[in-house]
Amino acid sequence: MNKFKLYIGIACSVLALSSCNDILDTTPTNILTDPTVWVNKEAIDAYVGKMYDQMQVEDLNYYVDSEAQYPSQVTDEATRSYTWGSANNELIPEGMFGWWGYEQVRNVNTFLSKIQTATILTQEQCNVYEAEARFCRAMDYFAMVKRYGGVPLITEAQVYNGGNMESLRIPRSKESEVYDFIQKECEEIAAILPEARADDEKYRATRYAVYALECRAMLYAASEAKYGTVQLDGLVGISADKANGYWQAAKAAAEKIMNSGKYALYNGQSDRAENFQYLFLDKSNDEQIFTKAFDSSNKGETFDYYNAPQSFKVDYGCVTNPTEDLVAEYEYIDGSEGTLKVNDAQGNPIKYDNPVDLFKDKDPRLLATVIYPFCPWQGGTVEIRKGIVKSDGSIVAASSLNDKFEGTSTTIAGKDGALTSGDVTKTGFYIKKFMNPTKQVDYGYGDTNWMVFRYGEVLLNYAEACIELGDEADALKAVNMIRERAGIAKHTSVNRDQVRHERKMELAFENHRWWDIRRWHIADQLLNAKKFKALNPYLVWEDGKDVSQMKYIFKIEDAPKNTRTFLSKLYYERIPSSAISTNPNIVQNPGY
């Protein structure tokens, strides 16, 4: 196990507290006032570890509203199979993505007020610890500014002396001021943090993790300046004249990573689909810039458990159902449009001897991202059917997985759906990305790491900044690096829509899509009144033949529970009422 993941346990024994729970149940702001902490390196490491752990990261265990509700389920990437949970609501609820992280900010500020007094550390060590804490705080402020716009910028430990509370009630800064703060912090702490870490510290921030944060944050700021609207005197929205400066900053931060020579697109497998699949499973690849670790013996993820196909699940499963719309956007390897070939030129259904042939020559990233009908999986096959076509052309559909076809032993819907109700796929697809391909995984035992920042994203950030600045040549170069690794034809020219398309394909289900369509201010156009589609396979029944010899047709049909309504106020989240009641100087966002 990585040493950094053991720091809290080490601190428990070193501090000789009554039990390990005592230290974990006490907030850092209480413990850090104890002078014994600052003469004990293990205790300091434990609280740096706690700051990393509390840092807002939208990882494999990140849910919106409640458990097993993922960001993709309220975008155009996927629908949700379960009937419970607000992710099923047609009207996307306010507050689903809320995160008011001032407990974390307070913990960091308290740490920063004490770390330079740590006599057990050298001055250089103190500076590095300080930079790590500031990185955690910058991550937290980025998490808030992309949700709420401007928020109170609190950079010092606040102390209540029993007198006037007004000095503690900091008003919101402008949105641009928060982004400027993040950029300034990143520039300062990048010079302090090491370029690389030893193996036993590989999950701690480096100089290039900081540049990756700066790159992403500046991209978001530039998008808000170009595509958003200034309201509340700049508390939300950024003046359009700042856009190019932010695009330039995003590009410059990306170039620092690209020119370092320390990172590369993953190419560990010869097969392109397998290569993209193992990009997220191989823990030693050169694409990861900053990673959050999960392991099955100490701290596991739940993504496998909640997303396993019906016949491969431990208990729950099937939650995230990729849409046919997303699948059709993946091009063919020759670069042609990705529309699925379900009908011939006359509009008649094509009969496939092997249903997986429908996906022949599709972008290999698709085959690594979704589990499609009759996909090989964990030593078996994911058997997805919507119904059976009888010899007279009529269709028999199933109402449950147990329904048999006309006195035979053949289940109408196969082992894995699709059905319009029940906990099975509603779209004809399950998710493959991040999933363990060799075994079932129980709750909390998943060990797929989460790449908070990876080189592929940096290249796409760079391409977006370049195309917005009018530098098509450099944008084209970056996009083609991504496409070449994917195994599809390279572009000869590129525009903004193609850059955004490449981002959607490469980063699907990596929790970027919701933020991308918000920062581009296209979420209302994209989601409102949109009927998302399902790909439904139908077995063509032939009497006297074994099922394995029968053909399949496919129909693209409306997915159940598929409509969305995105209100324009959702471009910024509602500030929690508790925050405003505590601090009346905070102004609520428009529309709430």
mmCIF file with all atom_site columns, N, CA and C in Angstrom, residues 445-510:
data_model
loop_
_atom_site.group_PDB
_atom_site.id
_atom_site.type_symbol
_atom_site.label_atom_id
_atom_site.label_alt_id
_atom_site.label_comp_id
_atom_site.label_asym_id
_atom_site.label_entity_id
_atom_site.label_seq_id
_atom_site.pdbx_PDB_ins_code
_atom_site.Cartn_x
_atom_site.Cartn_y
_atom_site.Cartn_z
_atom_site.occupancy
_atom_site.B_iso_or_equiv
_atom_site.pdbx_formal_charge
_atom_site.auth_seq_id
_atom_site.auth_comp_id
_atom_site.auth_asym_id
_atom_site.auth_atom_id
_atom_site.pdbx_PDB_model_num
ATOM 1   N N  . TYR A 1 445 ? -15.327 -2.112 -2.998  1.00 0.00 ? 445 TYR A N  1
ATOM 2   C CA . TYR A 1 445 ? -14.125 -2.895 -3.237  1.00 0.00 ? 445 TYR A CA 1
ATOM 3   C C  . TYR A 1 445 ? -13.507 -2.629 -4.609  1.00 0.00 ? 445 TYR A C  1
ATOM 4   N N  . GLY A 1 446 ? -14.002 -1.640 -5.311  1.00 0.00 ? 446 GLY A N  1
ATOM 5   C CA . GLY A 1 446 ? -13.411 -1.303 -6.593  1.00 0.00 ? 446 GLY A CA 1
ATOM 6   C C  . GLY A 1 446 ? -12.061 -0.645 -6.429  1.00 0.00 ? 446 GLY A C  1
ATOM 7   N N  . ASP A 1 447 ? -11.107 -0.981 -7.295  1.00 0.00 ? 447 ASP A N  1
ATOM 8   C CA . ASP A 1 447 ? -9.748  -0.439 -7.148  1.00 0.00 ? 447 ASP A CA 1
ATOM 9   C C  . ASP A 1 447 ? -9.275  0.305  -8.388  1.00 0.00 ? 447 ASP A C  1
ATOM 10  N N  . THR A 1 448 ? -10.207 0.806  -9.191  1.00 0.00 ? 448 THR A N  1
ATOM 11  C CA . THR A 1 448 ? -9.827  1.635  -10.332 1.00 0.00 ? 448 THR A CA 1
ATOM 12  C C  . THR A 1 448 ? -9.495  3.038  -9.840  1.00 0.00 ? 448 THR A C  1
ATOM 13  N N  . ASN A 1 449 ? -8.288  3.499  -10.121 1.00 0.00 ? 449 ASN A N  1
ATOM 14  C CA . ASN A 1 449 ? -7.899  4.856  -9.735  1.00 0.00 ? 449 ASN A CA 1
ATOM 15  C C  . ASN A 1 449 ? -8.616  5.894  -10.601 1.00 0.00 ? 449 ASN A C  1
ATOM 16  N N  . TRP A 1 450 ? -8.649  7.107  -10.090 1.00 0.00 ? 450 TRP A N  1
ATOM 17  C CA . TRP A 1 450 ? -9.281  8.215  -10.818 1.00 0.00 ? 450 TRP A CA 1
ATOM 18  C C  . TRP A 1 450 ? -8.225  9.228  -11.217 1.00 0.00 ? 450 TRP A C  1
ATOM 19  N N  . MET A 1 451 ? -8.052  9.425  -12.517 1.00 0.00 ? 451 MET A N  1
ATOM 20  C CA . MET A 1 451 ? -7.119  10.437 -12.998 1.00 0.00 ? 451 MET A CA 1
ATOM 21  C C  . MET A 1 451 ? -7.796  11.805 -12.922 1.00 0.00 ? 451 MET A C  1
ATOM 22  N N  . VAL A 1 452 ? -7.447  12.563 -11.917 1.00 0.00 ? 452 VAL A N  1
ATOM 23  C CA . VAL A 1 452 ? -8.008  13.911 -11.763 1.00 0.00 ? 452 VAL A CA 1
ATOM 24  C C  . VAL A 1 452 ? -7.605  14.770 -12.958 1.00 0.00 ? 452 VAL A C  1
ATOM 25  N N  . PHE A 1 453 ? -6.354  14.662 -13.327 1.00 0.00 ? 453 PHE A N  1
ATOM 26  C CA . PHE A 1 453 ? -5.844  15.334 -14.523 1.00 0.00 ? 453 PHE A CA 1
ATOM 27  C C  . PHE A 1 453 ? -5.050  14.322 -15.338 1.00 0.00 ? 453 PHE A C  1
ATOM 28  N N  . ARG A 1 454 ? -5.343  14.256 -16.635 1.00 0.00 ? 454 ARG A N  1
ATOM 29  C CA . ARG A 1 454 ? -4.556  13.387 -17.515 1.00 0.00 ? 454 ARG A CA 1
ATOM 30  C C  . ARG A 1 454 ? -4.134  14.153 -18.758 1.00 0.00 ? 454 ARG A C  1
ATOM 31  N N  . TYR A 1 455 ? -3.097  13.634 -19.409 1.00 0.00 ? 455 TYR A N  1
ATOM 32  C CA . TYR A 1 455 ? -2.488  14.351 -20.517 1.00 0.00 ? 455 TYR A CA 1
ATOM 33  C C  . TYR A 1 455 ? -3.459  14.539 -21.685 1.00 0.00 ? 455 TYR A C  1
ATOM 34  N N  . GLY A 1 456 ? -4.333  13.538 -21.918 1.00 0.00 ? 456 GLY A N  1
ATOM 35  C CA . GLY A 1 456 ? -5.307  13.675 -22.996 1.00 0.00 ? 456 GLY A CA 1
ATOM 36  C C  . GLY A 1 456 ? -6.191  14.897 -22.812 1.00 0.00 ? 456 GLY A C  1
ATOM 37  N N  . GLU A 1 457 ? -6.626  15.155 -21.584 1.00 0.00 ? 457 GLU A N  1
ATOM 38  C CA . GLU A 1 457 ? -7.425  16.354 -21.329 1.00 0.00 ? 457 GLU A CA 1
ATOM 39  C C  . GLU A 1 457 ? -6.616  17.616 -21.598 1.00 0.00 ? 457 GLU A C  1
ATOM 40  N N  . VAL A 1 458 ? -5.357  17.632 -21.179 1.00 0.00 ? 458 VAL A N  1
ATOM 41  C CA . VAL A 1 458 ? -4.511  18.811 -21.393 1.00 0.00 ? 458 VAL A CA 1
ATOM 42  C C  . VAL A 1 458 ? -4.417  19.136 -22.880 1.00 0.00 ? 458 VAL A C  1
ATOM 43  N N  . LEU A 1 459 ? -4.241  18.111 -23.721 1.00 0.00 ? 459 LEU A N  1
ATOM 44  C CA . LEU A 1 459 ? -4.171  18.347 -25.163 1.00 0.00 ? 459 LEU A CA 1
ATOM 45  C C  . LEU A 1 459 ? -5.478  18.923 -25.693 1.00 0.00 ? 459 LEU A C  1
ATOM 46  N N  . LEU A 1 460 ? -6.602  18.439 -25.173 1.00 0.00 ? 460 LEU A N  1
ATOM 47  C CA . LEU A 1 460 ? -7.891  18.952 -25.615 1.00 0.00 ? 460 LEU A CA 1
ATOM 48  C C  . LEU A 1 460 ? -8.140  20.365 -25.097 1.00 0.00 ? 460 LEU A C  1
ATOM 49  N N  . ASN A 1 461 ? -7.707  20.652 -23.875 1.00 0.00 ? 461 ASN A N  1
ATOM 50  C CA . ASN A 1 461 ? -7.771  22.027 -23.364 1.00 0.00 ? 461 ASN A CA 1
ATOM 51  C C  . ASN A 1 461 ? -6.960  22.961 -24.254 1.00 0.00 ? 461 ASN A C  1
ATOM 52  N N  . TYR A 1 462 ? -5.773  22.494 -24.601 1.00 0.00 ? 462 TYR A N  1
ATOM 53  C CA . TYR A 1 462 ? -4.872  23.269 -25.461 1.00 0.00 ? 462 TYR A CA 1
ATOM 54  C C  . TYR A 1 462 ? -5.534  23.520 -26.817 1.00 0.00 ? 462 TYR A C  1
ATOM 55  N N  . ALA A 1 463 ? -6.117  22.468 -27.403 1.00 0.00 ? 463 ALA A N  1
ATOM 56  C CA . ALA A 1 463 ? -6.766  22.608 -28.704 1.00 0.00 ? 463 ALA A CA 1
ATOM 57  C C  . ALA A 1 463 ? -7.912  23.611 -28.643 1.00 0.00 ? 463 ALA A C  1
ATOM 58  N N  . GLU A 1 464 ? -8.691  23.565 -27.560 1.00 0.00 ? 464 GLU A N  1
ATOM 59  C CA . GLU A 1 464 ? -9.817  24.490 -27.430 1.00 0.00 ? 464 GLU A CA 1
ATOM 60  C C  . GLU A 1 464 ? -9.326  25.928 -27.297 1.00 0.00 ? 464 GLU A C  1
ATOM 61  N N  . ALA A 1 465 ? -8.316  26.129 -26.467 1.00 0.00 ? 465 ALA A N  1
ATOM 62  C CA . ALA A 1 465 ? -7.774  27.482 -26.311 1.00 0.00 ? 465 ALA A CA 1
ATOM 63  C C  . ALA A 1 465 ? -7.222  27.992 -27.643 1.00 0.00 ? 465 ALA A C  1
ATOM 64  N N  . CYS A 1 466 ? -6.520  27.121 -28.362 1.00 0.00 ? 466 CYS A N  1
ATOM 65  C CA . CYS A 1 466 ? -5.944  27.528 -29.650 1.00 0.00 ? 466 CYS A CA 1
ATOM 66  C C  . CYS A 1 466 ? -7.022  27.902 -30.655 1.00 0.00 ? 466 CYS A C  1
ATOM 67  N N  . ILE A 1 467 ? -8.065  27.076 -30.770 1.00 0.00 ? 467 ILE A N  1
ATOM 68  C CA . ILE A 1 467 ? -9.098  27.360 -31.782 1.00 0.00 ? 467 ILE A CA 1
ATOM 69  C C  . ILE A 1 467 ? -9.833  28.639 -31.433 1.00 0.00 ? 467 ILE A C  1
ATOM 70  N N  . GLU A 1 468 ? -10.001 28.918 -30.143 1.00 0.00 ? 468 GLU A N  1
ATOM 71  C CA . GLU A 1 468 ? -10.674 30.158 -29.733 1.00 0.00 ? 468 GLU A CA 1
ATOM 72  C C  . GLU A 1 468 ? -9.797  31.376 -30.001 1.00 0.00 ? 468 GLU A C  1
ATOM 73  N N  . LEU A 1 469 ? -8.492  31.165 -30.015 1.00 0.00 ? 469 LEU A N  1
ATOM 74  C CA . LEU A 1 469 ? -7.557  32.261 -30.285 1.00 0.00 ? 469 LEU A CA 1
ATOM 75  C C  . LEU A 1 469 ? -7.251  32.400 -31.776 1.00 0.00 ? 469 LEU A C  1
ATOM 76  N N  . GLY A 1 470 ? -7.843  31.523 -32.610 1.00 0.00 ? 470 GLY A N  1
ATOM 77  C CA . GLY A 1 470 ? -7.615  31.586 -34.045 1.00 0.00 ? 470 GLY A CA 1
ATOM 78  C C  . GLY A 1 470 ? -6.393  30.841 -34.517 1.00 0.00 ? 470 GLY A C  1
ATOM 79  N N  . ASP A 1 471 ? -5.811  30.027 -33.671 1.00 0.00 ? 471 ASP A N  1
ATOM 80  C CA . ASP A 1 471 ? -4.609  29.274 -34.024 1.00 0.00 ? 471 ASP A CA 1
ATOM 81  C C  . ASP A 1 471 ? -5.012  27.847 -34.420 1.00 0.00 ? 471 ASP A C  1
ATOM 82  N N  . GLU A 1 472 ? -5.517  27.704 -35.640 1.00 0.00 ? 472 GLU A N  1
ATOM 83  C CA . GLU A 1 472 ? -6.036  26.408 -36.088 1.00 0.00 ? 472 GLU A CA 1
ATOM 84  C C  . GLU A 1 472 ? -4.937  25.358 -36.210 1.00 0.00 ? 472 GLU A C  1
ATOM 85  N N  . ALA A 1 473 ? -3.741  25.768 -36.633 1.00 0.00 ? 473 ALA A N  1
ATOM 86  C CA . ALA A 1 473 ? -2.667  24.798 -36.879 1.00 0.00 ? 473 ALA A CA 1
ATOM 87  C C  . ALA A 1 473 ? -2.303  24.040 -35.599 1.00 0.00 ? 473 ALA A C  1
ATOM 88  N N  . ASP A 1 474 ? -2.137  24.762 -34.502 1.00 0.00 ? 474 ASP A N  1
ATOM 89  C CA . ASP A 1 474 ? -1.783  24.091 -33.250 1.00 0.00 ? 474 ASP A CA 1
ATOM 90  C C  . ASP A 1 474 ? -2.955  23.297 -32.690 1.00 0.00 ? 474 ASP A C  1
ATOM 91  N N  . ALA A 1 475 ? -4.169  23.807 -32.882 1.00 0.00 ? 475 ALA A N  1
ATOM 92  C CA . ALA A 1 475 ? -5.351  23.047 -32.455 1.00 0.00 ? 475 ALA A CA 1
ATOM 93  C C  . ALA A 1 475 ? -5.441  21.738 -33.216 1.00 0.00 ? 475 ALA A C  1
ATOM 94  N N  . LEU A 1 476 ? -5.209  21.789 -34.516 1.00 0.00 ? 476 LEU A N  1
ATOM 95  C CA . LEU A 1 476 ? -5.263  20.590 -35.354 1.00 0.00 ? 476 LEU A CA 1
ATOM 96  C C  . LEU A 1 476 ? -4.229  19.567 -34.917 1.00 0.00 ? 476 LEU A C  1
ATOM 97  N N  . LYS A 1 477 ? -3.038  20.039 -34.607 1.00 0.00 ? 477 LYS A N  1
ATOM 98  C CA . LYS A 1 477 ? -1.969  19.131 -34.184 1.00 0.00 ? 477 LYS A CA 1
ATOM 99  C C  . LYS A 1 477 ? -2.359  18.385 -32.912 1.00 0.00 ? 477 LYS A C  1
ATOM 100 N N  . ALA A 1 478 ? -2.911  19.096 -31.949 1.00 0.00 ? 478 ALA A N  1
ATOM 101 C CA . ALA A 1 478 ? -3.292  18.468 -30.680 1.00 0.00 ? 478 ALA A CA 1
ATOM 102 C C  . ALA A 1 478 ? -4.440  17.489 -30.862 1.00 0.00 ? 478 ALA A C  1
ATOM 103 N N  . VAL A 1 479 ? -5.459  17.886 -31.626 1.00 0.00 ? 479 VAL A N  1
ATOM 104 C CA . VAL A 1 479 ? -6.601  17.000 -31.865 1.00 0.00 ? 479 VAL A CA 1
ATOM 105 C C  . VAL A 1 479 ? -6.159  15.735 -32.587 1.00 0.00 ? 479 VAL A C  1
ATOM 106 N N  . ASN A 1 480 ? -5.262  15.879 -33.546 1.00 0.00 ? 480 ASN A N  1
ATOM 107 C CA . ASN A 1 480 ? -4.815  14.706 -34.293 1.00 0.00 ? 480 ASN A CA 1
ATOM 108 C C  . ASN A 1 480 ? -3.950  13.764 -33.457 1.00 0.00 ? 480 ASN A C  1
ATOM 109 N N  . MET A 1 481 ? -3.269  14.288 -32.451 1.00 0.00 ? 481 MET A N  1
ATOM 110 C CA . MET A 1 481 ? -2.565  13.397 -31.526 1.00 0.00 ? 481 MET A CA 1
ATOM 111 C C  . MET A 1 481 ? -3.562  12.492 -30.806 1.00 0.00 ? 481 MET A C  1
ATOM 112 N N  . ILE A 1 482 ? -4.682  13.063 -30.403 1.00 0.00 ? 482 ILE A N  1
ATOM 113 C CA . ILE A 1 482 ? -5.735  12.297 -29.735 1.00 0.00 ? 482 ILE A CA 1
ATOM 114 C C  . ILE A 1 482 ? -6.340  11.272 -30.697 1.00 0.00 ? 482 ILE A C  1
ATOM 115 N N  . ARG A 1 483 ? -6.639  11.694 -31.910 1.00 0.00 ? 483 ARG A N  1
ATOM 116 C CA . ARG A 1 483 ? -7.280  10.803 -32.888 1.00 0.00 ? 483 ARG A CA 1
ATOM 117 C C  . ARG A 1 483 ? -6.340  9.690  -33.338 1.00 0.00 ? 483 ARG A C  1
ATOM 118 N N  . GLU A 1 484 ? -5.078  10.007 -33.488 1.00 0.00 ? 484 GLU A N  1
ATOM 119 C CA . GLU A 1 484 ? -4.111  8.970  -33.880 1.00 0.00 ? 484 GLU A CA 1
ATOM 120 C C  . GLU A 1 484 ? -4.003  7.897  -32.806 1.00 0.00 ? 484 GLU A C  1
ATOM 121 N N  . ARG A 1 485 ? -3.942  8.308  -31.560 1.00 0.00 ? 485 ARG A N  1
ATOM 122 C CA . ARG A 1 485 ? -3.905  7.330  -30.471 1.00 0.00 ? 485 ARG A CA 1
ATOM 123 C C  . ARG A 1 485 ? -5.186  6.491  -30.455 1.00 0.00 ? 485 ARG A C  1
ATOM 124 N N  . ALA A 1 486 ? -6.313  7.126  -30.744 1.00 0.00 ? 486 ALA A N  1
ATOM 125 C CA . ALA A 1 486 ? -7.589  6.417  -30.755 1.00 0.00 ? 486 ALA A CA 1
ATOM 126 C C  . ALA A 1 486 ? -7.666  5.382  -31.871 1.00 0.00 ? 486 ALA A C  1
ATOM 127 N N  . GLY A 1 487 ? -6.964  5.625  -32.969 1.00 0.00 ? 487 GLY A N  1
ATOM 128 C CA . GLY A 1 487 ? -7.001  4.697  -34.093 1.00 0.00 ? 487 GLY A CA 1
ATOM 129 C C  . GLY A 1 487 ? -7.994  5.093  -35.169 1.00 0.00 ? 487 GLY A C  1
ATOM 130 N N  . ILE A 1 488 ? -8.270  6.408  -35.296 1.00 0.00 ? 488 ILE A N  1
ATOM 131 C CA . ILE A 1 488 ? -9.188  6.888  -36.334 1.00 0.00 ? 488 ILE A CA 1
ATOM 132 C C  . ILE A 1 488 ? -8.481  7.914  -37.217 1.00 0.00 ? 488 ILE A C  1
ATOM 133 N N  . ALA A 1 489 ? -9.072  8.172  -38.376 1.00 0.00 ? 489 ALA A N  1
ATOM 134 C CA . ALA A 1 489 ? -8.441  9.053  -39.359 1.00 0.00 ? 489 ALA A CA 1
ATOM 135 C C  . ALA A 1 489 ? -8.222  10.449 -38.788 1.00 0.00 ? 489 ALA A C  1
ATOM 136 N N  . LYS A 1 490 ? -7.089  11.023 -39.136 1.00 0.00 ? 490 LYS A N  1
ATOM 137 C CA . LYS A 1 490 ? -6.773  12.374 -38.679 1.00 0.00 ? 490 LYS A CA 1
ATOM 138 C C  . LYS A 1 490 ? -7.503  13.405 -39.538 1.00 0.00 ? 490 LYS A C  1
ATOM 139 N N  . HIS A 1 491 ? -7.758  14.551 -38.924 1.00 0.00 ? 491 HIS A N  1
ATOM 140 C CA . HIS A 1 491 ? -8.382  15.665 -39.653 1.00 0.00 ? 491 HIS A CA 1
ATOM 141 C C  . HIS A 1 491 ? -7.337  16.375 -40.511 1.00 0.00 ? 491 HIS A C  1
ATOM 142 N N  . THR A 1 492 ? -7.804  16.984 -41.586 1.00 0.00 ? 492 THR A N  1
ATOM 143 C CA . THR A 1 492 ? -6.933  17.867 -42.382 1.00 0.00 ? 492 THR A CA 1
ATOM 144 C C  . THR A 1 492 ? -7.128  19.331 -41.999 1.00 0.00 ? 492 THR A C  1
ATOM 145 N N  . SER A 1 493 ? -8.239  19.621 -41.352 1.00 0.00 ? 493 SER A N  1
ATOM 146 C CA . SER A 1 493 ? -8.497  20.948 -40.798 1.00 0.00 ? 493 SER A CA 1
ATOM 147 C C  . SER A 1 493 ? -9.429  20.747 -39.612 1.00 0.00 ? 493 SER A C  1
ATOM 148 N N  . VAL A 1 494 ? -9.573  21.787 -38.813 1.00 0.00 ? 494 VAL A N  1
ATOM 149 C CA . VAL A 1 494 ? -10.390 21.618 -37.606 1.00 0.00 ? 494 VAL A CA 1
ATOM 150 C C  . VAL A 1 494 ? -11.063 22.934 -37.260 1.00 0.00 ? 494 VAL A C  1
ATOM 151 N N  . ASN A 1 495 ? -12.269 22.840 -36.715 1.00 0.00 ? 495 ASN A N  1
ATOM 152 C CA . ASN A 1 495 ? -12.993 24.021 -36.263 1.00 0.00 ? 495 ASN A CA 1
ATOM 153 C C  . ASN A 1 495 ? -13.462 23.812 -34.828 1.00 0.00 ? 495 ASN A C  1
ATOM 154 N N  . ARG A 1 496 ? -14.164 24.803 -34.292 1.00 0.00 ? 496 ARG A N  1
ATOM 155 C CA . ARG A 1 496 ? -14.575 24.738 -32.885 1.00 0.00 ? 496 ARG A CA 1
ATOM 156 C C  . ARG A 1 496 ? -15.481 23.530 -32.618 1.00 0.00 ? 496 ARG A C  1
ATOM 157 N N  . ASP A 1 497 ? -16.437 23.290 -33.504 1.00 0.00 ? 497 ASP A N  1
ATOM 158 C CA . ASP A 1 497 ? -17.346 22.165 -33.297 1.00 0.00 ? 497 ASP A CA 1
ATOM 159 C C  . ASP A 1 497 ? -16.601 20.838 -33.272 1.00 0.00 ? 497 ASP A C  1
ATOM 160 N N  . GLN A 1 498 ? -15.596 20.693 -34.118 1.00 0.00 ? 498 GLN A N  1
ATOM 161 C CA . GLN A 1 498 ? -14.823 19.445 -34.145 1.00 0.00 ? 498 GLN A CA 1
ATOM 162 C C  . GLN A 1 498 ? -13.979 19.283 -32.893 1.00 0.00 ? 498 GLN A C  1
ATOM 163 N N  . VAL A 1 499 ? -13.451 20.380 -32.381 1.00 0.00 ? 499 VAL A N  1
ATOM 164 C CA . VAL A 1 499 ? -12.691 20.319 -31.130 1.00 0.00 ? 499 VAL A CA 1
ATOM 165 C C  . VAL A 1 499 ? -13.605 19.884 -29.988 1.00 0.00 ? 499 VAL A C  1
ATOM 166 N N  . ARG A 1 500 ? -14.798 20.474 -29.943 1.00 0.00 ? 500 ARG A N  1
ATOM 167 C CA . ARG A 1 500 ? -15.745 20.105 -28.888 1.00 0.00 ? 500 ARG A CA 1
ATOM 168 C C  . ARG A 1 500 ? -16.207 18.655 -29.046 1.00 0.00 ? 500 ARG A C  1
ATOM 169 N N  . HIS A 1 501 ? -16.406 18.234 -30.280 1.00 0.00 ? 501 HIS A N  1
ATOM 170 C CA . HIS A 1 501 ? -16.796 16.842 -30.530 1.00 0.00 ? 501 HIS A CA 1
ATOM 171 C C  . HIS A 1 501 ? -15.717 15.880 -30.030 1.00 0.00 ? 501 HIS A C  1
ATOM 172 N N  . GLU A 1 502 ? -14.467 16.190 -30.334 1.00 0.00 ? 502 GLU A N  1
ATOM 173 C CA . GLU A 1 502 ? -13.374 15.312 -29.906 1.00 0.00 ? 502 GLU A CA 1
ATOM 174 C C  . GLU A 1 502 ? -13.306 15.233 -28.390 1.00 0.00 ? 502 GLU A C  1
ATOM 175 N N  . ARG A 1 503 ? -13.556 16.333 -27.749 1.00 0.00 ? 503 ARG A N  1
ATOM 176 C CA . ARG A 1 503 ? -13.566 16.364 -26.288 1.00 0.00 ? 503 ARG A CA 1
ATOM 177 C C  . ARG A 1 503 ? -14.667 15.459 -25.742 1.00 0.00 ? 503 ARG A C  1
ATOM 178 N N  . LYS A 1 504 ? -15.838 15.531 -26.349 1.00 0.00 ? 504 LYS A N  1
ATOM 179 C CA . LYS A 1 504 ? -16.955 14.704 -25.892 1.00 0.00 ? 504 LYS A CA 1
ATOM 180 C C  . LYS A 1 504 ? -16.648 13.224 -26.039 1.00 0.00 ? 504 LYS A C  1
ATOM 181 N N  . MET A 1 505 ? -16.033 12.836 -27.144 1.00 0.00 ? 505 MET A N  1
ATOM 182 C CA . MET A 1 505 ? -15.733 11.418 -27.376 1.00 0.00 ? 505 MET A CA 1
ATOM 183 C C  . MET A 1 505 ? -14.630 10.914 -26.451 1.00 0.00 ? 505 MET A C  1
ATOM 184 N N  . GLU A 1 506 ? -13.580 11.677 -26.324 1.00 0.00 ? 506 GLU A N  1
ATOM 185 C CA . GLU A 1 506 ? -12.423 11.265 -25.531 1.00 0.00 ? 506 GLU A CA 1
ATOM 186 C C  . GLU A 1 506 ? -12.727 11.248 -24.040 1.00 0.00 ? 506 GLU A C  1
ATOM 187 N N  . LEU A 1 507 ? -13.480 12.217 -23.570 1.00 0.00 ? 507 LEU A N  1
ATOM 188 C CA . LEU A 1 507 ? -13.668 12.398 -22.127 1.00 0.00 ? 507 LEU A CA 1
ATOM 189 C C  . LEU A 1 507 ? -15.029 11.918 -21.631 1.00 0.00 ? 507 LEU A C  1
ATOM 190 N N  . ALA A 1 508 ? -15.742 11.159 -22.434 1.00 0.00 ? 508 ALA A N  1
ATOM 191 C CA . ALA A 1 508 ? -17.072 10.691 -22.035 1.00 0.00 ? 508 ALA A CA 1
ATOM 192 C C  . ALA A 1 508 ? -17.020 9.991  -20.679 1.00 0.00 ? 508 ALA A C  1
ATOM 193 N N  . PHE A 1 509 ? -17.947 10.333 -19.814 1.00 0.00 ? 509 PHE A N  1
ATOM 194 C CA . PHE A 1 509 ? -18.130 9.750  -18.478 1.00 0.00 ? 509 PHE A CA 1
ATOM 195 C C  . PHE A 1 509 ? -17.000 10.088 -17.498 1.00 0.00 ? 509 PHE A C  1
ATOM 196 N N  . GLU A 1 510 ? -16.143 11.024 -17.862 1.00 0.00 ? 510 GLU A N  1
ATOM 197 C CA . GLU A 1 510 ? -15.082 11.454 -16.948 1.00 0.00 ? 510 GLU A CA 1
ATOM 198 C C  . GLU A 1 510 ? -15.500 12.710 -16.171 1.00 0.00 ? 510 GLU A C  1
#
